[in-house]
Amino acid sequence: MCKILMPINPEYVDEILSGNKKYEYRKIKAKRGNIDKMIIYSTSPIMRVVAEAEIVGILEDSPEKLWEKTKKHSGITKDFYLKYYKDRNSAVAYKLGSIKVYKSPKKLSDIGINYVPQSFVYLD
């Protein structure tokens, strides 16, 4: 199995941790098919690895169809979603399962990463 680290804006990290956001959206799907955990990096101003989430599914569809499937637990507004996928034919959503919040948030360097990835990075 495989882990990926995803940088996520703090407001959406809060939505994930509260249970309101059960999908994390991306424009590009990870190529590896055996991803089972998402390590959550809360971007500026937090700049720490704060939690990990079980990935229980990966959905891929047109933006319109994916929104219909995920909107109840999107944790974002439809307007934000549509702007994110503007001029895109395909949308990806990682369905999140159980969440483990770290008692002591970590720096990226603590887990061997020395840059903030644009979308995600594999952790082996």
Coordinates of N, CA, C and O in Angstrom, one line a residue:
M1 N 0.8 -1.2 0.0 CA 0.0 0.0 0.0 C 0.9 1.2 0.0 O 2.1 1.2 0.3
C2 N 0.3 2.4 -0.3 CA 1.0 3.6 -0.5 C 0.3 4.8 0.2 O -0.9 4.8 0.3
K3 N 1.2 5.7 0.6 CA 0.7 7.0 1.2 C 1.0 8.1 0.3 O 2.0 8.1 -0.4
I4 N 0.1 9.1 0.3 CA 0.4 10.4 -0.4 C 0.3 11.5 0.6 O -0.5 11.5 1.5
L5 N 1.1 12.5 0.4 CA 1.0 13.7 1.2 C 0.4 14.8 0.3 O 0.8 15.0 -0.8
M6 N -0.7 15.5 0.9 CA -1.4 16.5 0.1 C -1.3 17.8 0.9 O -1.7 17.8 2.1
P7 N -0.9 18.9 0.3 CA -1.0 20.2 0.9 C -2.5 20.7 0.8 O -3.1 20.6 -0.3
I8 N -3.1 21.1 1.9 CA -4.5 21.6 1.9 C -4.5 22.9 2.7 O -3.9 23.0 3.7
N9 N -5.3 23.8 2.2 CA -5.5 25.1 2.9 C -6.1 24.8 4.3 O -7.0 24.0 4.4
P10 N -5.6 25.6 5.3 CA -6.1 25.3 6.7 C -7.6 25.3 6.8 O -8.2 24.5 7.6
E11 N -8.3 26.2 6.1 CA -9.8 26.2 6.3 C -10.4 24.9 5.8 O -11.4 24.4 6.4
Y12 N -9.8 24.2 4.8 CA -10.4 22.9 4.4 C -9.9 21.8 5.2 O -10.6 20.8 5.4
V13 N -8.7 22.0 5.8 CA -8.2 21.0 6.8 C -9.2 21.0 8.0 O -9.6 19.9 8.4
D14 N -9.6 22.1 8.4 CA -10.6 22.2 9.5 C -11.9 21.5 9.2 O -12.5 20.8 10.0
E15 N -12.3 21.7 7.9 CA -13.6 21.0 7.4 C -13.4 19.5 7.4 O -14.3 18.7 7.8
I16 N -12.2 19.0 7.1 CA -11.9 17.6 7.1 C -11.9 17.0 8.5 O -12.6 16.0 8.8
L17 N -11.2 17.7 9.4 CA -11.1 17.3 10.8 C -12.4 17.3 11.5 O -12.7 16.5 12.4
S18 N -13.3 18.2 11.1 CA -14.7 18.3 11.7 C -15.6 17.2 11.2 O -16.7 17.0 11.7
G19 N -15.2 16.6 10.0 CA -16.1 15.6 9.4 C -17.1 16.2 8.4 O -17.8 15.4 7.8
N20 N -17.0 17.5 8.1 CA -17.9 18.1 7.1 C -17.4 17.8 5.7 O -18.2 17.8 4.8
K21 N -16.1 17.6 5.5 CA -15.5 17.5 4.2 C -15.0 16.0 4.1 O -14.0 15.7 4.8
K22 N -15.6 15.2 3.4 CA -15.2 13.8 3.2 C -14.6 13.5 1.9 O -14.3 12.3 1.6
Y23 N -14.4 14.5 1.1 CA -13.8 14.4 -0.2 C -12.7 15.4 -0.4 O -12.9 16.6 -0.1
E24 N -11.6 15.0 -0.9 CA -10.5 16.0 -1.3 C -10.4 15.9 -2.8 O -10.2 14.9 -3.4
Y25 N -10.5 17.1 -3.4 CA -10.6 17.2 -4.8 C -9.2 17.6 -5.4 O -8.5 18.3 -4.8
R26 N -9.0 17.0 -6.6 CA -7.7 17.3 -7.3 C -8.0 17.2 -8.8 O -9.0 16.6 -9.2
K27 N -7.2 18.0 -9.5 CA -7.4 18.0 -11.0 C -6.7 16.8 -11.6 O -7.1 16.4 -12.7
I28 N -5.7 16.2 -11.0 CA -5.0 15.1 -11.5 C -5.1 13.9 -10.5 O -4.8 14.1 -9.3
K29 N -5.3 12.7 -11.0 CA -5.4 11.5 -10.2 C -4.0 10.9 -10.1 O -3.2 10.9 -11.0
A30 N -3.7 10.5 -8.9 CA -2.4 9.8 -8.6 C -2.3 8.6 -9.5 O -3.3 7.8 -9.7
K31 N -1.2 8.3 -10.1 CA -1.1 7.2 -11.1 C -1.0 5.8 -10.4 O -1.5 4.9 -10.9
R32 N -0.5 5.8 -9.2 CA -0.5 4.5 -8.4 C -1.9 4.2 -8.0 O -2.6 5.0 -7.5
G33 N -2.2 2.9 -8.1 CA -3.6 2.5 -7.8 C -3.8 2.0 -6.4 O -4.9 1.7 -6.0
N34 N -2.7 1.8 -5.6 CA -2.8 1.2 -4.3 C -2.7 2.2 -3.1 O -2.2 1.9 -2.1
I35 N -3.2 3.4 -3.3 CA -3.1 4.5 -2.3 C -4.1 4.2 -1.2 O -5.3 4.1 -1.5
D36 N -3.7 4.1 0.0 CA -4.6 3.9 1.1 C -4.6 4.9 2.2 O -5.5 4.9 3.0
K37 N -3.6 5.8 2.2 CA -3.6 6.9 3.2 C -3.2 8.2 2.6 O -2.3 8.3 1.7
M38 N -3.8 9.3 3.1 CA -3.5 10.6 2.8 C -2.9 11.3 4.0 O -3.6 11.4 5.0
I39 N -1.7 11.8 3.9 CA -1.0 12.6 4.9 C -1.4 14.0 4.7 O -1.2 14.5 3.5
I40 N -2.0 14.7 5.6 CA -2.5 16.1 5.4 C -1.5 17.1 5.9 O -1.2 17.2 7.1
Y41 N -1.1 17.9 5.0 CA -0.2 19.1 5.3 C -1.0 20.3 5.2 O -1.6 20.7 4.2
S42 N -1.2 21.0 6.3 CA -1.9 22.3 6.4 C -1.0 23.4 6.0 O 0.1 23.6 6.6
T43 N -1.3 24.1 4.9 CA -0.5 25.1 4.3 C -0.4 26.4 5.1 O -1.0 26.4 6.2
S44 N 0.2 27.4 4.6 CA 0.4 28.7 5.3 C -0.9 29.2 5.9 O -1.9 29.1 5.2
P45 N -0.9 29.7 7.1 CA 0.2 30.0 8.0 C 0.5 28.8 8.9 O 1.5 28.9 9.7
I46 N -0.2 27.7 8.9 CA 0.1 26.6 9.8 C 1.4 25.9 9.5 O 2.3 25.7 10.3
M47 N 1.6 25.5 8.2 CA 2.8 24.8 7.7 C 3.2 23.6 8.5 O 4.4 23.6 8.8
R48 N 2.3 22.7 8.7 CA 2.6 21.5 9.5 C 1.8 20.3 8.9 O 0.7 20.5 8.4
V49 N 2.4 19.2 9.1 CA 1.7 17.9 8.8 C 0.8 17.7 10.1 O 1.4 17.5 11.2
V50 N -0.5 17.7 9.9 CA -1.4 17.7 11.1 C -2.2 16.4 11.3 O -2.7 16.2 12.4
A51 N -2.4 15.6 10.2 CA -3.2 14.4 10.4 C -3.0 13.5 9.2 O -2.3 13.8 8.3
E52 N -3.6 12.3 9.3 CA -3.7 11.4 8.2 C -5.1 10.9 8.1 O -5.8 10.8 9.1
A53 N -5.5 10.6 6.8 CA -6.8 10.1 6.6 C -6.7 8.8 5.8 O -5.9 8.7 4.9
E54 N -7.6 7.9 6.1 CA -7.7 6.7 5.3 C -8.4 7.0 4.0 O -9.4 7.8 4.0
I55 N -7.9 6.5 2.9 CA -8.6 6.7 1.6 C -9.4 5.5 1.3 O -8.8 4.4 1.1
V56 N -10.7 5.7 1.2 CA -11.6 4.5 1.0 C -12.1 4.4 -0.4 O -12.8 3.5 -0.7
G57 N -11.8 5.4 -1.2 CA -12.2 5.3 -2.6 C -11.6 6.5 -3.4 O -11.3 7.6 -2.8
I58 N -11.5 6.4 -4.7 CA -11.1 7.4 -5.6 C -12.1 7.5 -6.7 O -12.3 6.5 -7.4
L59 N -12.8 8.7 -6.8 CA -13.8 8.9 -7.8 C -13.2 9.7 -8.9 O -12.5 10.7 -8.7
E60 N -13.6 9.4 -10.2 CA -13.2 10.2 -11.3 C -14.3 10.3 -12.3 O -14.9 9.3 -12.6
D61 N -14.7 11.5 -12.7 CA -15.8 11.7 -13.6 C -15.8 13.1 -14.1 O -14.8 13.9 -13.8
S62 N -16.8 13.5 -14.9 CA -16.9 14.9 -15.3 C -17.1 15.8 -14.1 O -17.7 15.3 -13.1
P63 N -16.7 17.0 -14.1 CA -16.9 17.9 -12.9 C -18.4 17.9 -12.5 O -18.7 17.9 -11.3
E64 N -19.3 18.0 -13.5 CA -20.7 18.1 -13.1 C -21.2 16.8 -12.4 O -21.9 16.9 -11.4
K65 N -20.8 15.7 -13.0 CA -21.3 14.4 -12.4 C -20.6 14.1 -11.0 O -21.3 13.6 -10.1
L66 N -19.3 14.5 -10.9 CA -18.7 14.3 -9.6 C -19.3 15.2 -8.5 O -19.4 14.7 -7.4
W67 N -19.6 16.4 -8.9 CA -20.3 17.3 -7.9 C -21.6 16.6 -7.4 O -21.8 16.6 -6.2
E68 N -22.4 16.1 -8.3 CA -23.6 15.5 -7.9 C -23.4 14.3 -6.9 O -24.2 14.1 -6.0
K69 N -22.3 13.6 -7.1 CA -22.0 12.4 -6.3 C -21.5 12.8 -4.9 O -21.6 12.1 -4.0
T70 N -20.8 14.0 -4.9 CA -20.0 14.3 -3.6 C -20.5 15.6 -2.9 O -20.0 15.8 -1.8
K71 N -21.4 16.3 -3.5 CA -21.7 17.6 -2.9 C -22.2 17.6 -1.5 O -21.9 18.6 -0.7
K72 N -22.8 16.6 -1.0 CA -23.3 16.5 0.4 C -22.2 16.6 1.4 O -22.4 17.2 2.5
H73 N -21.0 16.1 1.1 CA -19.9 16.1 2.0 C -18.7 16.7 1.4 O -17.6 16.3 1.6
S74 N -18.9 17.7 0.5 CA -17.8 18.3 -0.2 C -17.0 19.3 0.7 O -15.8 19.4 0.5
G75 N -17.6 19.9 1.7 CA -16.9 20.9 2.5 C -16.5 22.1 1.8 O -15.8 23.0 2.4
I76 N -17.0 22.3 0.6 CA -16.7 23.5 -0.2 C -18.0 24.0 -0.8 O -19.0 23.3 -0.9
T77 N -18.0 25.2 -1.3 CA -19.2 25.7 -2.0 C -19.1 25.3 -3.5 O -18.1 25.0 -4.1
K78 N -20.3 25.2 -4.1 CA -20.4 24.8 -5.5 C -19.6 25.9 -6.4 O -19.0 25.5 -7.3
D79 N -19.7 27.1 -6.0 CA -19.0 28.2 -6.8 C -17.5 27.9 -6.8 O -16.9 28.0 -7.8
F80 N -17.0 27.7 -5.6 CA -15.5 27.4 -5.5 C -15.2 26.1 -6.3 O -14.2 26.1 -7.1
Y81 N -16.0 25.1 -6.2 CA -15.8 23.9 -7.0 C -15.8 24.1 -8.5 O -14.9 23.7 -9.2
L82 N -16.7 24.9 -9.0 CA -16.8 25.1 -10.4 C -15.7 26.0 -10.9 O -15.1 25.8 -12.0
K83 N -15.2 26.9 -10.1 CA -14.0 27.7 -10.5 C -12.8 26.9 -10.5 O -11.9 27.0 -11.4
Y84 N -12.7 25.9 -9.6 CA -11.5 25.0 -9.5 C -11.4 24.2 -10.8 O -10.3 23.9 -11.3
Y85 N -12.6 23.7 -11.2 CA -12.6 22.8 -12.4 C -12.9 23.5 -13.7 O -13.2 22.8 -14.7
K86 N -12.9 24.8 -13.7 CA -13.2 25.6 -14.9 C -12.4 25.1 -16.1 O -11.2 24.9 -16.0
D87 N -13.0 24.8 -17.2 CA -12.4 24.4 -18.5 C -11.7 23.0 -18.3 O -10.8 22.6 -19.1
R88 N -12.2 22.2 -17.4 CA -11.7 20.8 -17.2 C -12.8 19.8 -17.6 O -14.0 20.0 -17.4
N89 N -12.3 18.7 -18.2 CA -13.3 17.7 -18.6 C -13.4 16.6 -17.6 O -14.3 15.8 -17.6
S90 N -12.4 16.5 -16.7 CA -12.3 15.4 -15.7 C -12.0 16.0 -14.3 O -11.3 17.0 -14.2
A91 N -12.6 15.4 -13.3 CA -12.4 15.8 -11.9 C -12.2 14.5 -11.1 O -12.7 13.5 -11.4
V92 N -11.4 14.7 -10.0 CA -11.0 13.6 -9.2 C -11.3 13.9 -7.7 O -11.1 15.1 -7.3
A93 N -11.9 12.9 -7.0 CA -12.2 13.1 -5.6 C -11.7 11.9 -4.8 O -12.0 10.8 -5.2
Y94 N -10.9 12.2 -3.8 CA -10.4 11.1 -2.9 C -11.4 11.1 -1.7 O -11.6 12.1 -1.0
K95 N -12.1 9.9 -1.6 CA -13.0 9.8 -0.5 C -12.3 9.4 0.8 O -11.6 8.4 0.8
L96 N -12.5 10.2 1.8 CA -11.8 10.0 3.1 C -12.6 9.2 4.1 O -13.8 9.3 4.2
G97 N -11.9 8.3 4.7 CA -12.5 7.5 5.8 C -12.1 8.0 7.1 O -12.2 9.2 7.4
S98 N -11.5 7.1 8.0 CA -11.2 7.6 9.3 C -10.0 8.5 9.3 O -9.1 8.4 8.5
I99 N -10.0 9.5 10.3 CA -9.0 10.5 10.4 C -8.2 10.3 11.7 O -8.9 10.1 12.7
K100 N -6.9 10.4 11.6 CA -6.1 10.4 12.8 C -5.4 11.7 12.9 O -4.6 12.1 12.0
V101 N -5.7 12.5 13.9 CA -5.1 13.8 14.1 C -3.8 13.6 14.9 O -3.8 12.9 15.9
Y102 N -2.7 14.2 14.5 CA -1.4 14.1 15.2 C -1.4 14.9 16.5 O -1.8 16.1 16.4
K103 N -1.0 14.4 17.6 CA -0.9 15.2 18.8 C 0.1 16.3 18.7 O 0.0 17.4 19.2
S104 N 1.2 15.9 18.0 CA 2.3 16.9 17.8 C 2.5 17.1 16.2 O 3.1 16.2 15.6
P105 N 1.9 18.1 15.7 CA 2.1 18.4 14.2 C 3.6 18.4 13.9 O 4.4 18.8 14.7
K106 N 3.9 17.9 12.6 CA 5.3 17.8 12.2 C 5.6 18.7 11.1 O 4.7 19.1 10.3
K107 N 6.9 19.1 11.0 CA 7.4 19.8 9.8 C 7.5 18.9 8.7 O 7.7 17.7 8.9
L108 N 7.5 19.4 7.5 CA 7.7 18.5 6.3 C 9.1 17.8 6.4 O 9.2 16.7 6.1
S109 N 10.1 18.6 6.9 CA 11.4 18.0 7.0 C 11.5 16.8 8.0 O 12.3 15.9 7.8
D110 N 10.5 16.8 8.9 CA 10.5 15.6 9.9 C 10.1 14.3 9.2 O 10.4 13.3 9.7
I111 N 9.5 14.4 8.0 CA 9.1 13.2 7.3 C 9.9 13.1 6.0 O 9.5 12.3 5.1
G112 N 11.0 13.8 5.9 CA 11.9 13.7 4.7 C 11.5 14.4 3.5 O 12.0 14.2 2.4
I113 N 10.7 15.4 3.6 CA 10.3 16.3 2.5 C 10.9 17.7 2.7 O 10.7 18.2 3.8
N114 N 11.5 18.2 1.7 CA 12.1 19.5 1.8 C 11.5 20.6 0.9 O 12.1 21.6 0.6
Y115 N 10.3 20.4 0.5 CA 9.5 21.3 -0.3 C 8.0 21.1 -0.2 O 7.6 20.0 0.2
V116 N 7.2 22.1 -0.5 CA 5.8 21.9 -0.4 C 5.3 21.4 -1.8 O 5.5 22.2 -2.8
P117 N 4.8 20.2 -1.9 CA 4.4 19.8 -3.3 C 3.2 20.6 -3.8 O 2.4 21.1 -3.0
Q118 N 3.1 20.7 -5.1 CA 2.1 21.4 -5.8 C 0.7 20.8 -5.6 O -0.3 21.4 -5.2
S119 N 0.6 19.5 -5.8 CA -0.7 18.8 -5.7 C -0.6 17.7 -4.6 O -1.4 17.6 -3.7
F120 N 0.4 16.8 -4.8 CA 0.7 15.7 -3.9 C 2.0 15.1 -4.1 O 2.7 15.4 -5.2
V121 N 2.5 14.3 -3.2 CA 3.8 13.6 -3.4 C 3.6 12.2 -2.7 O 2.9 12.1 -1.7
Y122 N 4.2 11.2 -3.4 CA 4.1 9.8 -2.8 C 5.0 9.7 -1.6 O 6.1 10.2 -1.7
L123 N 4.6 9.0 -0.6 CA 5.5 8.6 0.5 C 5.6 7.1 0.6 O 4.6 6.5 0.7
D124 N 6.8 6.6 0.4 CA 6.9 5.1 0.4 C 7.6 4.7 1.7 O 8.4 5.4 2.3

